[in-house]
Structures are given as C-alpha cells and as structure tokens.
Coordinates of C-alpha atoms in Angstrom, one line a residue:
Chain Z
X1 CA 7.5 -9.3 21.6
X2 CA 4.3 -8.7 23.5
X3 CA 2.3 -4.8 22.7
X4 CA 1.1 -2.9 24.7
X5 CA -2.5 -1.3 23.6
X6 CA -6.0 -1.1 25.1
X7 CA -7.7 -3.0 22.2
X8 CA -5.7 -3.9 19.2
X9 CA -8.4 -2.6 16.7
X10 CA -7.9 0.6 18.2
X11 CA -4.3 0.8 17.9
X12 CA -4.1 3.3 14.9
X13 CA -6.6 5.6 16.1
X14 CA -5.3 5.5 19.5
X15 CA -2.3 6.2 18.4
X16 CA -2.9 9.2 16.4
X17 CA -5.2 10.7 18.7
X18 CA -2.1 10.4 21.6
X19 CA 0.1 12.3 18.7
X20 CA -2.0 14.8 18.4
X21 CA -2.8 15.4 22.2
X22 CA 1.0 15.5 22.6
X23 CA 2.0 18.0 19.6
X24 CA -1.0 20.1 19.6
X25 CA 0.6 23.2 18.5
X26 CA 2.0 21.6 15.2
X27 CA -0.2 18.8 14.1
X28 CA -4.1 18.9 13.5
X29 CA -6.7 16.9 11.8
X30 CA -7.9 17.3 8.4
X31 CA -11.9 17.6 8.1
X32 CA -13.2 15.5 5.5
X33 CA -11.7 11.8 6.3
X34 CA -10.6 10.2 9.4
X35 CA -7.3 9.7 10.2
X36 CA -5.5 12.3 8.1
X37 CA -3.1 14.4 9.8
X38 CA -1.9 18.1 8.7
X39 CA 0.6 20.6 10.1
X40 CA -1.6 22.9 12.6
X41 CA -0.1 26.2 10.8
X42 CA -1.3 27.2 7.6
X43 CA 1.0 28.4 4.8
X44 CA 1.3 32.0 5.1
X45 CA 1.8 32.3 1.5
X46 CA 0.7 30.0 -1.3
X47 CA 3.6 26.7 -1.8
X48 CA 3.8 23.3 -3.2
X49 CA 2.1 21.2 -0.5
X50 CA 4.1 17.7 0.0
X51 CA 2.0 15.7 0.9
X52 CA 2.5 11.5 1.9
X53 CA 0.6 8.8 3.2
X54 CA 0.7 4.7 4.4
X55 CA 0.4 1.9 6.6
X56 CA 0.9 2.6 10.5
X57 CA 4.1 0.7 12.2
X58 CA 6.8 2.5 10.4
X59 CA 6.4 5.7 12.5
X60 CA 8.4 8.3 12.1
X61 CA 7.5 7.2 8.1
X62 CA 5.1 8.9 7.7
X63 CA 2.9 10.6 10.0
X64 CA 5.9 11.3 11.6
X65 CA 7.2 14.0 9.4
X66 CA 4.4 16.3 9.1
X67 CA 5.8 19.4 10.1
X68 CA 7.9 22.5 9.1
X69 CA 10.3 22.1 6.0
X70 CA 8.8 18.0 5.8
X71 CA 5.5 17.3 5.1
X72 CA 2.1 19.4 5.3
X73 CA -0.1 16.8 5.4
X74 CA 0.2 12.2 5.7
X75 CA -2.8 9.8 5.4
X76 CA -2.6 7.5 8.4
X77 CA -3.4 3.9 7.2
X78 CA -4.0 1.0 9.1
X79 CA -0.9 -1.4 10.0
X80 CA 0.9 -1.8 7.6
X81 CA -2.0 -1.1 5.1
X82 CA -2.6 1.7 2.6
X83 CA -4.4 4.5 3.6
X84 CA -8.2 5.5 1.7
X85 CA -7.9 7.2 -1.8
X86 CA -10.4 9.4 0.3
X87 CA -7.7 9.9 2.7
X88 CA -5.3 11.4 0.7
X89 CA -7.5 13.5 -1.1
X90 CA -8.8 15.1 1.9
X91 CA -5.0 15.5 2.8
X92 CA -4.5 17.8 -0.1
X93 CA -7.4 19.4 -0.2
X94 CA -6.8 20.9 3.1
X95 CA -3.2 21.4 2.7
X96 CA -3.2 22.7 -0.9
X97 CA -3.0 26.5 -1.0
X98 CA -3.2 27.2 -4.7
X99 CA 0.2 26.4 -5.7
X100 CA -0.3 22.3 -6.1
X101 CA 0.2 19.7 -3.9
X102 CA 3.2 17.1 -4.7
X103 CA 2.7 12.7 -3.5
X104 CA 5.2 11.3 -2.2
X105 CA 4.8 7.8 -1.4
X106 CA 6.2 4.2 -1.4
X107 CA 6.0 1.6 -4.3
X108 CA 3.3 -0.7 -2.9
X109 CA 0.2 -2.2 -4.8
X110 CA -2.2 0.1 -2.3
X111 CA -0.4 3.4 -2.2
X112 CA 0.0 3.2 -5.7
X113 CA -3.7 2.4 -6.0
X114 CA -5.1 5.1 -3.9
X115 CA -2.6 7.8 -4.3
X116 CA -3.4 7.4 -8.4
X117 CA -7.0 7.7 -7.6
X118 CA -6.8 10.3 -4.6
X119 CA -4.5 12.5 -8.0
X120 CA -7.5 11.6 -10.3
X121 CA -9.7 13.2 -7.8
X122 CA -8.0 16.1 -6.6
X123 CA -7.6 17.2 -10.6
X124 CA -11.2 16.7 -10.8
X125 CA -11.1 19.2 -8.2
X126 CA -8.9 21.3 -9.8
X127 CA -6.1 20.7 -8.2
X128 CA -2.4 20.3 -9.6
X129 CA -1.0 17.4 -8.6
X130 CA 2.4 15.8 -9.2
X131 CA 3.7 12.6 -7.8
X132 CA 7.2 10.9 -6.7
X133 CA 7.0 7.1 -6.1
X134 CA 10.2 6.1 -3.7
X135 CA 11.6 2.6 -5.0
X136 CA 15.0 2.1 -3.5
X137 CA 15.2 -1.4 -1.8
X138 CA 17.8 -3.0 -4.1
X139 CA 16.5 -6.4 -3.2
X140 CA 12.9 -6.2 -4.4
X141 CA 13.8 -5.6 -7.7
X142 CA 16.7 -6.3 -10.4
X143 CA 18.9 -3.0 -11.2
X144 CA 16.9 -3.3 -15.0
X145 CA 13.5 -3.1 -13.5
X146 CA 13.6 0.0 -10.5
X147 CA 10.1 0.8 -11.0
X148 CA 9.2 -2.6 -9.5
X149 CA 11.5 -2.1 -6.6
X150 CA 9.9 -1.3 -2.7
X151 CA 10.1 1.8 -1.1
X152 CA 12.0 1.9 2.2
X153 CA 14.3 4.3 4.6
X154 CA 14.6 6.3 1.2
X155 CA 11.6 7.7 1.6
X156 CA 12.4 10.1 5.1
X157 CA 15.1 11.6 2.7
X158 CA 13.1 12.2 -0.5
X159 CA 10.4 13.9 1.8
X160 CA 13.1 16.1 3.0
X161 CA 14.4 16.9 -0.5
X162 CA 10.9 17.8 -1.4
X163 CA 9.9 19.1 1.7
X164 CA 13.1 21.9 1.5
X165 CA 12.5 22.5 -2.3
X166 CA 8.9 23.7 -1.8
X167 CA 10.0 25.9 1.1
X168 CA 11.3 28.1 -1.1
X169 CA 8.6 28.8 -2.7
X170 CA 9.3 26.7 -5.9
X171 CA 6.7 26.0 -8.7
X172 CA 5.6 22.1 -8.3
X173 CA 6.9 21.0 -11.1
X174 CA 10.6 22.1 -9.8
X175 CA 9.5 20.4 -6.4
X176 CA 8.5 17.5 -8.5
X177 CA 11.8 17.2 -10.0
X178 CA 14.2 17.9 -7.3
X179 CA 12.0 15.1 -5.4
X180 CA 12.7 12.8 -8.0
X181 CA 16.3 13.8 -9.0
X182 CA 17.0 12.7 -5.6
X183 CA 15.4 9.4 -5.4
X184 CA 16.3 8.4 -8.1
X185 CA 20.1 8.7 -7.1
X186 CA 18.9 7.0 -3.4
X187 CA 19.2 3.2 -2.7
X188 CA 18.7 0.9 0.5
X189 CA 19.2 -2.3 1.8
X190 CA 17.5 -3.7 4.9
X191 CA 18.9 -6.6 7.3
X192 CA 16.3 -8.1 9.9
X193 CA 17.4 -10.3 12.6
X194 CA 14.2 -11.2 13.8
X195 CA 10.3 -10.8 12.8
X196 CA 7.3 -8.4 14.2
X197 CA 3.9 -9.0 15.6
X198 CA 1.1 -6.9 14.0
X199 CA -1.2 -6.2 17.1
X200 CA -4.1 -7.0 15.2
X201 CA -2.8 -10.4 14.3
X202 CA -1.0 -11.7 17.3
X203 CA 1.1 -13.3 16.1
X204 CA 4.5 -13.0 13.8
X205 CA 3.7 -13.5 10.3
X206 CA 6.7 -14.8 9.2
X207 CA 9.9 -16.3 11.6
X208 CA 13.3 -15.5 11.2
X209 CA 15.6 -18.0 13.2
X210 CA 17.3 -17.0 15.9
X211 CA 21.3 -16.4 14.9
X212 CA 19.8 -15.9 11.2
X213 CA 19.9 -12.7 9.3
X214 CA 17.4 -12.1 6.4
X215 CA 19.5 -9.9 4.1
X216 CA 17.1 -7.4 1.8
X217 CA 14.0 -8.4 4.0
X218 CA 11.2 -6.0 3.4
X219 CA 9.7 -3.3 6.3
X220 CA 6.6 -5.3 6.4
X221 CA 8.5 -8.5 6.7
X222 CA 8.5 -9.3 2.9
X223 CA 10.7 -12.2 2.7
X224 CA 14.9 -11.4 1.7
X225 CA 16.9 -12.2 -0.8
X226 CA 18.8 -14.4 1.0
X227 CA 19.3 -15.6 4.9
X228 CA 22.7 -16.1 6.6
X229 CA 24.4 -17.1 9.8
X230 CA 24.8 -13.6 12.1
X231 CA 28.2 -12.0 11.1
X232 CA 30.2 -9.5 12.8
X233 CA 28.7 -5.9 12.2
X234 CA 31.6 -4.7 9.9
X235 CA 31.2 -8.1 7.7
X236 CA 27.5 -7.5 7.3
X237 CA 27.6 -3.8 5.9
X238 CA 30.6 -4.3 3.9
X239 CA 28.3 -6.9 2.1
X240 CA 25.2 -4.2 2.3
X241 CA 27.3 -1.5 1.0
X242 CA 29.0 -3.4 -1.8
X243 CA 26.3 -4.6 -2.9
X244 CA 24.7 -0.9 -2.7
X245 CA 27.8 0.6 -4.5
X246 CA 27.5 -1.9 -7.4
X247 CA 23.3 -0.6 -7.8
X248 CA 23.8 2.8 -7.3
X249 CA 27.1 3.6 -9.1
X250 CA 28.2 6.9 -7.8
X251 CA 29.8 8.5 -9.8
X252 CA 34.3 8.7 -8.5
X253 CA 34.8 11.0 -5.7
X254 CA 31.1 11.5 -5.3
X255 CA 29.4 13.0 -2.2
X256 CA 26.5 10.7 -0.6
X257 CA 24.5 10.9 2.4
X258 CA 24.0 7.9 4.8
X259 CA 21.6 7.0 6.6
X260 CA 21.5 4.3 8.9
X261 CA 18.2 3.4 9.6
X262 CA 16.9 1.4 13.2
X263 CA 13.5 -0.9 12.2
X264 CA 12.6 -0.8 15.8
X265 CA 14.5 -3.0 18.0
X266 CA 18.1 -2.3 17.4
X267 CA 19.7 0.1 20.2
X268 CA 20.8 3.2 18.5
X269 CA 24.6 2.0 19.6
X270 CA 24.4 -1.0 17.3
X271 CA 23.0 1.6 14.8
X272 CA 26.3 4.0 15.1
X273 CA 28.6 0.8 15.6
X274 CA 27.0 0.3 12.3
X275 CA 27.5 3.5 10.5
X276 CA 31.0 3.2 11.8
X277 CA 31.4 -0.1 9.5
X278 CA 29.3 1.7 6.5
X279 CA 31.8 5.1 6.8
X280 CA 34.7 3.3 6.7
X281 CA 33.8 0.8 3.5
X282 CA 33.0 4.2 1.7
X283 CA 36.0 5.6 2.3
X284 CA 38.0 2.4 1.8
X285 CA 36.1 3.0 -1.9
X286 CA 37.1 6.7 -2.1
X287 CA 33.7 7.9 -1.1
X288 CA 33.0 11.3 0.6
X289 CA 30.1 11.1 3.1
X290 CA 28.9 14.2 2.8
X291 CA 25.7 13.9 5.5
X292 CA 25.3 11.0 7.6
X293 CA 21.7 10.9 9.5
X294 CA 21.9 7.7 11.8
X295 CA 18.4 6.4 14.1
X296 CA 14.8 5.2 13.6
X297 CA 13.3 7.1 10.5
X298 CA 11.2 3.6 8.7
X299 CA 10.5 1.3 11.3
X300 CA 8.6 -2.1 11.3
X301 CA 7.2 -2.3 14.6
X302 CA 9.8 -3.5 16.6
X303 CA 12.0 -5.6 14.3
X304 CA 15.3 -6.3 15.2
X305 CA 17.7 -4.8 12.3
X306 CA 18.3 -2.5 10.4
X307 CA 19.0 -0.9 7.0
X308 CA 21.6 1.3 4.9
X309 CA 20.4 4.2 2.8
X310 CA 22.6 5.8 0.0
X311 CA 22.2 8.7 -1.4
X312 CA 24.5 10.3 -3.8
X313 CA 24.3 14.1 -3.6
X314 CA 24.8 16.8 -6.1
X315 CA 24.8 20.3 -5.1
X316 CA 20.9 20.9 -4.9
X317 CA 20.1 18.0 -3.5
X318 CA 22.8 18.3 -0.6
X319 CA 21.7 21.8 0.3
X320 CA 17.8 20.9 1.0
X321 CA 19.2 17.8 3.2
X322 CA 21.0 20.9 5.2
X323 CA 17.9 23.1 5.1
X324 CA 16.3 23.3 8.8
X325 CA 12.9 21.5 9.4
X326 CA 11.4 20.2 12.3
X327 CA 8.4 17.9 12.8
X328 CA 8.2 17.3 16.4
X329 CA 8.0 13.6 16.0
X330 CA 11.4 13.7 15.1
X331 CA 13.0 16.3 17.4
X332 CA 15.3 15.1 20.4
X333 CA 15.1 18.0 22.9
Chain D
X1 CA -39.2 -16.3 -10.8
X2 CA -36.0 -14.8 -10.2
X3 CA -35.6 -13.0 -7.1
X4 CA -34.9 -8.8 -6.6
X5 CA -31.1 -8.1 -7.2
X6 CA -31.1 -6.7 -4.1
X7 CA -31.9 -10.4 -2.4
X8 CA -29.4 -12.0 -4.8
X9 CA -26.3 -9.7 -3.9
X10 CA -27.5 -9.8 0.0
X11 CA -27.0 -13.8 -0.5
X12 CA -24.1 -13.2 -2.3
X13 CA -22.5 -10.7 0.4
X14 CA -23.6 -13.3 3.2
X15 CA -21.5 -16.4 1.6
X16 CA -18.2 -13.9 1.8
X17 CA -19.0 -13.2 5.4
X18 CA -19.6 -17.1 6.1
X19 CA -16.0 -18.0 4.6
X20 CA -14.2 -15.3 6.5
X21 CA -11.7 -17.4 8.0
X22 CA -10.8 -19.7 5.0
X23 CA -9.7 -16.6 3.5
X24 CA -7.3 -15.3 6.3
X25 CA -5.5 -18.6 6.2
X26 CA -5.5 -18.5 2.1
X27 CA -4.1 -15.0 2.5
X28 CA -1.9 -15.6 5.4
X29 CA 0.0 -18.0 2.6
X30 CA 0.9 -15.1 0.4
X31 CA 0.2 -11.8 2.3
X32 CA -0.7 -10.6 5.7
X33 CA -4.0 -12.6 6.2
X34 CA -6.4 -10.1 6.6
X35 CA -8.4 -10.3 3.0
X36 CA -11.0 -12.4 5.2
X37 CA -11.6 -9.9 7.7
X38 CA -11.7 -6.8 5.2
X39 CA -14.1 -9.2 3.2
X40 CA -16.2 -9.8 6.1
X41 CA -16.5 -6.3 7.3
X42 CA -17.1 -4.7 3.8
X43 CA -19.7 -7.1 2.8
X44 CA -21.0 -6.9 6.1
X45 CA -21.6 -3.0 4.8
X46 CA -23.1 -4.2 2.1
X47 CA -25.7 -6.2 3.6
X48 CA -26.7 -3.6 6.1
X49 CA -27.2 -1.2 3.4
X50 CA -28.9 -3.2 0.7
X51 CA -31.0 -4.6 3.1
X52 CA -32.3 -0.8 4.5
X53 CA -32.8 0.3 0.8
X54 CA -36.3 0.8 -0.5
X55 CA -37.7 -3.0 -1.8
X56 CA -38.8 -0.6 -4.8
X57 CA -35.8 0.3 -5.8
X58 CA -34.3 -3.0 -7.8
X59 CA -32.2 -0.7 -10.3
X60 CA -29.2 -3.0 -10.8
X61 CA -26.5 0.2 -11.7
X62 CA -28.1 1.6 -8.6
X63 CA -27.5 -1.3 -6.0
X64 CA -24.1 -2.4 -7.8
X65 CA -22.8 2.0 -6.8
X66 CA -24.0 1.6 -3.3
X67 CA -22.1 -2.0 -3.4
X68 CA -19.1 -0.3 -4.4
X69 CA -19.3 3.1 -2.6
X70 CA -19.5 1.0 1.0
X71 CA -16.7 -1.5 -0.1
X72 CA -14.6 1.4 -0.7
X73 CA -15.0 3.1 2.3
X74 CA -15.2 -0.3 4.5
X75 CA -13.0 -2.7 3.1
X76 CA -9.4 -1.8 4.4
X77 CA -7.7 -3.6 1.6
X78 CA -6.1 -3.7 -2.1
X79 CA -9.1 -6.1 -2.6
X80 CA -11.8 -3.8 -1.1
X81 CA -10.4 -1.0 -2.7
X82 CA -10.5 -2.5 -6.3
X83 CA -13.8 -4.3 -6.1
X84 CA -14.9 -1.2 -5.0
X85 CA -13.9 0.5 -8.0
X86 CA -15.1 -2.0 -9.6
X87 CA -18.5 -2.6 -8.6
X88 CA -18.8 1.9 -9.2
X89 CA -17.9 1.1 -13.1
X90 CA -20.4 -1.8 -13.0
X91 CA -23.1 0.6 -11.5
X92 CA -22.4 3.5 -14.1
X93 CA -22.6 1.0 -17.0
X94 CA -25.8 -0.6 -15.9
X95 CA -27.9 2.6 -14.7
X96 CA -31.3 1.7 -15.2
X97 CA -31.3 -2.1 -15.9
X98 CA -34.0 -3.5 -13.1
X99 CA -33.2 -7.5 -13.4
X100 CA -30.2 -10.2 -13.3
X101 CA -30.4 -11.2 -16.7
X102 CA -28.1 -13.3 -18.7
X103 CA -26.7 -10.2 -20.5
X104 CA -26.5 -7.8 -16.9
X105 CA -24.1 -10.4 -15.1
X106 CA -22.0 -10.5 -18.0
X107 CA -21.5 -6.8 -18.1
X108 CA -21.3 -6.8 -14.5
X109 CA -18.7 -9.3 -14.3
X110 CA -17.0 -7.6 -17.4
X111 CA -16.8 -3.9 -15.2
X112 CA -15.6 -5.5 -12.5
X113 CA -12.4 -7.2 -14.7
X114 CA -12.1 -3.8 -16.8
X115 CA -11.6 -1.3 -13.6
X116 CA -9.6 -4.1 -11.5
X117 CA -7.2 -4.7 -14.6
X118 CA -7.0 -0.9 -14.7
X119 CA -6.8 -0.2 -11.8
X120 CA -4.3 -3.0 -10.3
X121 CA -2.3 -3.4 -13.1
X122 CA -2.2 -7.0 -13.2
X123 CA -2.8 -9.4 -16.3
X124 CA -3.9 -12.7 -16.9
X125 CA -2.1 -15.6 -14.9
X126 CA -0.5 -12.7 -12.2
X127 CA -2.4 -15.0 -9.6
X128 CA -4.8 -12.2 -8.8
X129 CA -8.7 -12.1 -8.5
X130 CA -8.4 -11.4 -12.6
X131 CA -7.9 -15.3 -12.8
X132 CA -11.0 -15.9 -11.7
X133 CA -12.9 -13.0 -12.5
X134 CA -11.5 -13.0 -15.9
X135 CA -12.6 -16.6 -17.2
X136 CA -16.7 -16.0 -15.2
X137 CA -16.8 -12.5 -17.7
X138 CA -16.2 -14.8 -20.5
X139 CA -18.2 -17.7 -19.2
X140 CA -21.2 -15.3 -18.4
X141 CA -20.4 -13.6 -22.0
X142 CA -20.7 -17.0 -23.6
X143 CA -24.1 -17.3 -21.8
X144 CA -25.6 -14.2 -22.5
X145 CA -24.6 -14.7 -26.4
X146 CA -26.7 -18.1 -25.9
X147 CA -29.7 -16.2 -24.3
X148 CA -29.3 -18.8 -21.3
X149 CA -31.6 -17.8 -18.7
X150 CA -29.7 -16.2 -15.7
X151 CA -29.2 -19.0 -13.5
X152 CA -27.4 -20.9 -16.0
X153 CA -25.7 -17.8 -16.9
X154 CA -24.5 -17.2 -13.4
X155 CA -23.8 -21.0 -13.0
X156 CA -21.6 -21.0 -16.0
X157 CA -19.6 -17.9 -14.6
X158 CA -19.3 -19.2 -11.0
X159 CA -17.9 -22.3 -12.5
X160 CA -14.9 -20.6 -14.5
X161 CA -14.0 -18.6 -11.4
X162 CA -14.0 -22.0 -9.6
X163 CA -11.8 -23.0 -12.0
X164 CA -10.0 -20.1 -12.4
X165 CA -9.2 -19.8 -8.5
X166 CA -7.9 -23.3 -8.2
X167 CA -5.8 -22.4 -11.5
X168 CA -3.7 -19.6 -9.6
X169 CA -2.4 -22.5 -7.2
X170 CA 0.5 -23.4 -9.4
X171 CA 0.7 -19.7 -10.8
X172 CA 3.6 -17.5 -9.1
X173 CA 2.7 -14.3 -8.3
X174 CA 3.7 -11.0 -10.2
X175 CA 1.8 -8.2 -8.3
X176 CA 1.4 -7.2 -4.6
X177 CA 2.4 -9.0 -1.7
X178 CA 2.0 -12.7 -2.8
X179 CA 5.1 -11.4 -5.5
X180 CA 7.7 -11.4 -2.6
X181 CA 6.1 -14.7 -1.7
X182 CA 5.9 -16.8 -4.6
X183 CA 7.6 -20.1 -3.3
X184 CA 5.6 -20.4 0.1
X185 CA 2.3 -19.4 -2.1
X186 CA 2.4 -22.5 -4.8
X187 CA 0.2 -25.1 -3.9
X188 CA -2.0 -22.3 -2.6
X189 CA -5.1 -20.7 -4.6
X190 CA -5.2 -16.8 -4.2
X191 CA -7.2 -15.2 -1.4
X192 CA -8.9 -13.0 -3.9
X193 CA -9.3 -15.2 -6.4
X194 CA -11.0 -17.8 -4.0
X195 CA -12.9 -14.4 -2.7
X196 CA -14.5 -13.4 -6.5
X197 CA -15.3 -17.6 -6.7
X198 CA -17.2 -17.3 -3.5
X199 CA -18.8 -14.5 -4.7
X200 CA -20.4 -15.5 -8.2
X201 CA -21.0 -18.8 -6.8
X202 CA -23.4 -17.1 -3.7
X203 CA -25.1 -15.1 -6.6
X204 CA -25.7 -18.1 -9.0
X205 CA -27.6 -19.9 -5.5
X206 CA -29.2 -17.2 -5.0
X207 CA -30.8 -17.1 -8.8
X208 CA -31.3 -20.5 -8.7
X209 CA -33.3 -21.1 -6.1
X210 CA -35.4 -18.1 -6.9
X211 CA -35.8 -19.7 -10.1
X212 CA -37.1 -23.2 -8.6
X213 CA -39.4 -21.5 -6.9

C-alpha cells in the first residue's frame, strides 16, 4: 500500500512532532534524548513511573499510551526498531519522582538490549528500577520455553495492569508484580492476510499470497507458524482460540478478558465480526468473558489481519483493567 | 612503520561504508535489511570524528571509546548498539596503549566478543557476529602468543572471521530476527558476521600497507 509522508527518513520524527502538536496539553518531550515522549502533567505526589518504549509502526503500542492511568513516559524508536538505551533512560529520569520507575517492554533482541542497559544506568543513577518483559505470542515459542516467546497485543493490557496498579500509589515492587502476575496469565495469536511496506524500505519485506493467511505471523512480519487457504471468520478463531485455550489453560469457569486486536488494515467490523466468533468458542468452552476490548491497540503499519489476546483474570488483575485512564491517542470522542 | 591507530580504524570504518549495500541484501535474507545502512551511517560517525581528533592523540583505549560512544549513539541497530558496547569495553581495557600491536588487537578483538556475548546473549554457532568475531580473538590471541608482528597478527584474525562469516551460512539462527527466519537464511552468511569480517579485514590492509612502506 502506497504511504503517505514528506520524506521517509523523516517519518518518525514527523510523526511525533504531529502527536505532540495535536495533544499538547497531555504529552511533552523529555529533555535529554530525542524522541522520548512523557505525559505533560507531573505526578502530584511521588508513584511508580511505568515507563515503555519501541519500534514506530505499532502505534497506539507504545507512544500511544502515554497518558493518565497508562504510561508516564515511551521511547520512540525508529520503525520497527528499538529505541536508544539513552532513550529510555532519559524516559525515566524525567518521569521518575522518587518512588521507581517500572519497564515494560516487548521480548525482542533490542528492547531487551537497551532497556537492560537503560536499568543498569538509571541504578547507577540511583534509581529503582524493576522490569516486566511481555512474551505472549504463542507461536514464537513452544509452551516449555515462554521466555523466548515475542511480545504482541499483550502488551496494551499489561501496561494497563501496571499503569492502574501504580495509580494507587503502590510501592514498585507491588506494581512489578501485579504487571507480571498479569502477563504471565496473557497469551496472543496474530493472523495476517497480507504484508506491510516500511516507508524507509519501499518495499514489502516479506509477501503473503493473496487468499493466504499466515497463522502466528509476527507484528513486524516475522514469518508464522504455518500459512492456509482464507477460511470463514468463525473457522479461523475457533482455530486461534483453541489453540490459545490449550497454551494458556484457564483454569474451569475462569474469567478472561479479550481483546481483539486490528494490525492496521482490517475494518473494525471484521474486527467485531471477529470477537463475535472468539465470544462464542469461549462460551461453547464454559468460559466467562469478563472484559472484552476490540480495535487497533499493536499495529504493523497497515497489515491486513489481526490477532486474539487472552487474558485470564483474577480479582486484582480485572479491577485495574476497569480502572479509568485515558491517553488521548486512544480516546474516541 | 605502522601507521597511527587512528589511520588504521579510519580505513577500517571506510571499507564498512564501501560495502553498504552488500550488507542490506545479506540482512534482507534474515532480517529487515537495514544492518548496511546503520553500518554506513555509524561508521560514517566514526570517520568524521577520528578524523577531527588531535593527530597527537594515538591512545588506542581513547580512539576505541570515541569509536564506540558514536556507534552507540549513530548506529540505529542491535549491531550498532552491541559494537558499540563493545568497542567502550575495548577502550576501558586498553586506556593508555599508544600502538596496534600484536597483543592490543587481540585484546581488542577479545572486548569486543566479551561485551557482545554479554550483552546479546548469544553463543558460539547462534549465526551471529560472535562466529566471526569469536574465531579472529583466538586467531589474533594465537598471534600475539607468537609475538607476530601486527600485520600478521591482524591478517591471521581477519582470516578466521572470513571463515567464520562464511561458517554461519549453513548455521540456523537462535537469536534475533534471523531466528524466526532460519529456513530462507541457509545458504546465507550473517549480515553481522560478514560486517565484523569486513571490518578486521580493512584494519589488517590498513597495517599492512603501513608496514610495506
């Protein structure tokens, strides 16, 4: 699909600076490294700042959830490219108000890189930090080895877990935990019907053919597990949510939320047509959907698909997916 | 006569500029083919600043921090970032040392595979720069141990990351992006890999044609 830029080198920047021209009563820059956007209010009393951070062309992942109840600070990187270890220290250093800042990022080879050296760095500073490493994508990894899996749509939701817990004033390692209690009960699987073009390159990177689907492809078009013919809708989540169920395990009767997640060219009528399909598998398996969150949270560019986030809740965890937030890159009217 | 460090990395940073594009299409195999541009850019860094610094100042930990500081901070890659890191440890460790000698290009090359194996995570045959850089800090050791003079020294290493890179084309990947690629990658030698060859093989021409002269 063709973009629409000025100069494709510029894209990020250009970007940012139009997100901060258009939300300039909630989001600022932080001094001290380029791209790193924070939320334009200051804590009024010292809290856990969440902070994130990583490759452009997933908006609203990340930048996108800086605001109230989400994030207080996100290291813009460059597409689909790790932000600076400078970056992200400069993101907690000017969010941080005393009480620690928690990471919350995706498992990729750069974010684990620079946020590990951006937490070096900030202790050296003498600040606490704690991290939370989002690998959900069932396909990147078997169900023995998580730690090696991707981070995907999971991620929107364990920012808002963390982002709710240190609202309250909670001490970071509390925020740490709830963070992590949480992804580690979240898994995903995406389903592309088509590829993206990176600006900078041109070009697609990789082809999916038309009347294809690549199930478990990744949101920077890491190849799937496995490619099939298109199927009807309800055909192709009962496959993504079995094969979800049979990872995640809930536990009989349990809660979860859903999320169905848009990776940037699916209308969002496909995207509830889909939920549809998702809601009634999970109640076919005795499941109770406890919050269902359906739209574009981690995009790639404008791929055609989608993916299914599951999340099973227990009683903390489901009350800071209720608490109110707002980010104005997310708000509707 | 060998020539400055300074000169020698300078020719060294200009062969990773001159194979730019080679690169992207190695790393458009396995990734998202821009290692050559980040390359090019970062080492384009590097030779702007080496070249402004003070021809006085030939401290070798010196020259290798500044090599590392501006990859960091100009290299928009895993790559960049590592051999940033990298070239910083090699810089701490060899404050003060004012040639190329057989025994500084072994440590150097030894830094670079301590921090990047730190750092990265990866191991030994994980198709990743370690399988070149790996086998040139032995080569270079092996050198040093001989008291080779630093041409040979640098010739030796450059050879075993030649090897080494060409070695990671029937390797499947374990780390990073070339991991979710590992069937379209074999046949292919790693980006970064092929990068560190390119590298040690710039600094080894350098030192030998300072030395023929």
């Amino acid at each position: 699909m063709p973009h629409l830029s000025n100069h494709p080198d510029a894209y990020v920047d250009e970007f940012v600076d139009g997100l901060l021209l258009a939300h300039p009563d909630h989001l600022r820059l932080a001094s001290g490294a380029p791209r790193v956007v924070v939320r334009a209010e200051p804590a009024t009393e010292p809290r856990v700042a969440v902070v994130s951070g990583g490759g452009s062309g997933h908006l609203p992942t990340f930048v996108g959830y800086v605001g109230e109840g989400l994030l207080d600070g996100c290291a813009v990187g460059n597409l689909f490219a790790s932000p600076s270890a400078e970056q992200i220290l400069a993101a907690a250093l000017e969010t941080g108000s005393g009480a620690g800042v928690l990471f919350v990022y995706g498992n990729y080879t750069g974010d684990r890189i620079n946020f590990t050296l951006a937490s070096e760095m900030a202790r050296e500073s003498g600040i606490e930090v704690a991290e939370v490493r989002v690998h959900d994508d069932i396909a990147s990894g078997p169900p023995d080895d998580r730690q090696s899996r991707r981070g995907v749509a999971g991620l929107g939701l364990t920012i808002k877990v963390a982002g709710a817990a240190a609202a309250t004033g909670a001490p970071l390692d509390e925020v740490r935990r709830a963070a992590s209690r949480a992804a580690d009960r979240t898994r995903s699987m995406g389903v592309a019907l088509g590829s993206c073009v990176l600006p900078t390159v041109g070009r697609a990177t990789f082809e999916v053919e038309t009347g294809t689907m690549a199930l478990g492809m990744g949101i920077h078009g890491e190849p799937a597990g496995r490619l099939a013919p298109v199927a009807p809708a309800d055909d192709v989540v009962g496959d993504v949510v079995d094969a979800l169920l049979t990872d995640l395990k809930p536990a009989q009767g349990a809660g979860l939320a859903v999320l169905i997640n848009g990776l940037g060219a699916t209308p969002g009528e496909e995207l509830y047509l889909l939920y549809r399909g998702v809601h009634r598998c999970l109640s076919a398996h005795g499941l109770r959907v406890g919050r269902a969150f359906v739209g574009e949270y981690t995009t790639s560019l404008e791929m055609p698909g989608f993916s299914v986030t599951l999340m099973e809740l227990d009683e903390q965890t489901d009350r800071y997916l209720a608490a109110p937030s707002h980010a104005p890159v997310l708000r509707l009217l | 006569m060998t020539p400055a460090p300074a000169q020698a990395f300078i020719a060294a940073a200009r062969v990773l500029v001159s194979v730019k594009e080679e690169l992207g299409i190695l790393d458009g195999v396995a990734g998202d083919g821009d290692l050559g541009a980040s390359m090019a850019v970062g080492f384009t860094a590097v030779i702007g600043r080496l070249s402004e610094a003070d021809g006085a100042d030939q401290d070798v930990g010196a020259l290798l921090t500044t090599m590392g500081s501006v990859l960091s901070t100009t290299a928009p890659s895993t790559l960049g970032t590592l051999l940033g890191l990298g070239f910083r440890r090699a810089g701490r460790e060899l404050a003060g040392r004012d040639r190329l000698d057989a025994d500084t290009i072994a440590r150097m090359v030894d830094a670079l595979v301590v921090e990047i194996a730190l750092r990265g995570g990866a191991g030994p045959g994980d198709r990743t720069v370690l399988d070149a850089l790996g086998p040139a800090a032995e080569a270079a050791r092996a050198a040093a141990d001989r008291e080779d003079p630093p041409q040979v020294a640098a010739d030796a290493a450059a050879k075993a990351a030649e090897q080494g890179a060409a070695g990671t084309q029937t390797m499947p990947a374990r780390r990073g992006r070339a991991a979710w690629l590992k069937e379209h990658a074999y046949g292919s030698p790693d980006a970064g890999a092929m990068a560190a060859a390119y590298w040690i093989r710039g600094l080894a021409d350098a030192l030998a044609e300072g030395a023929v002269r």
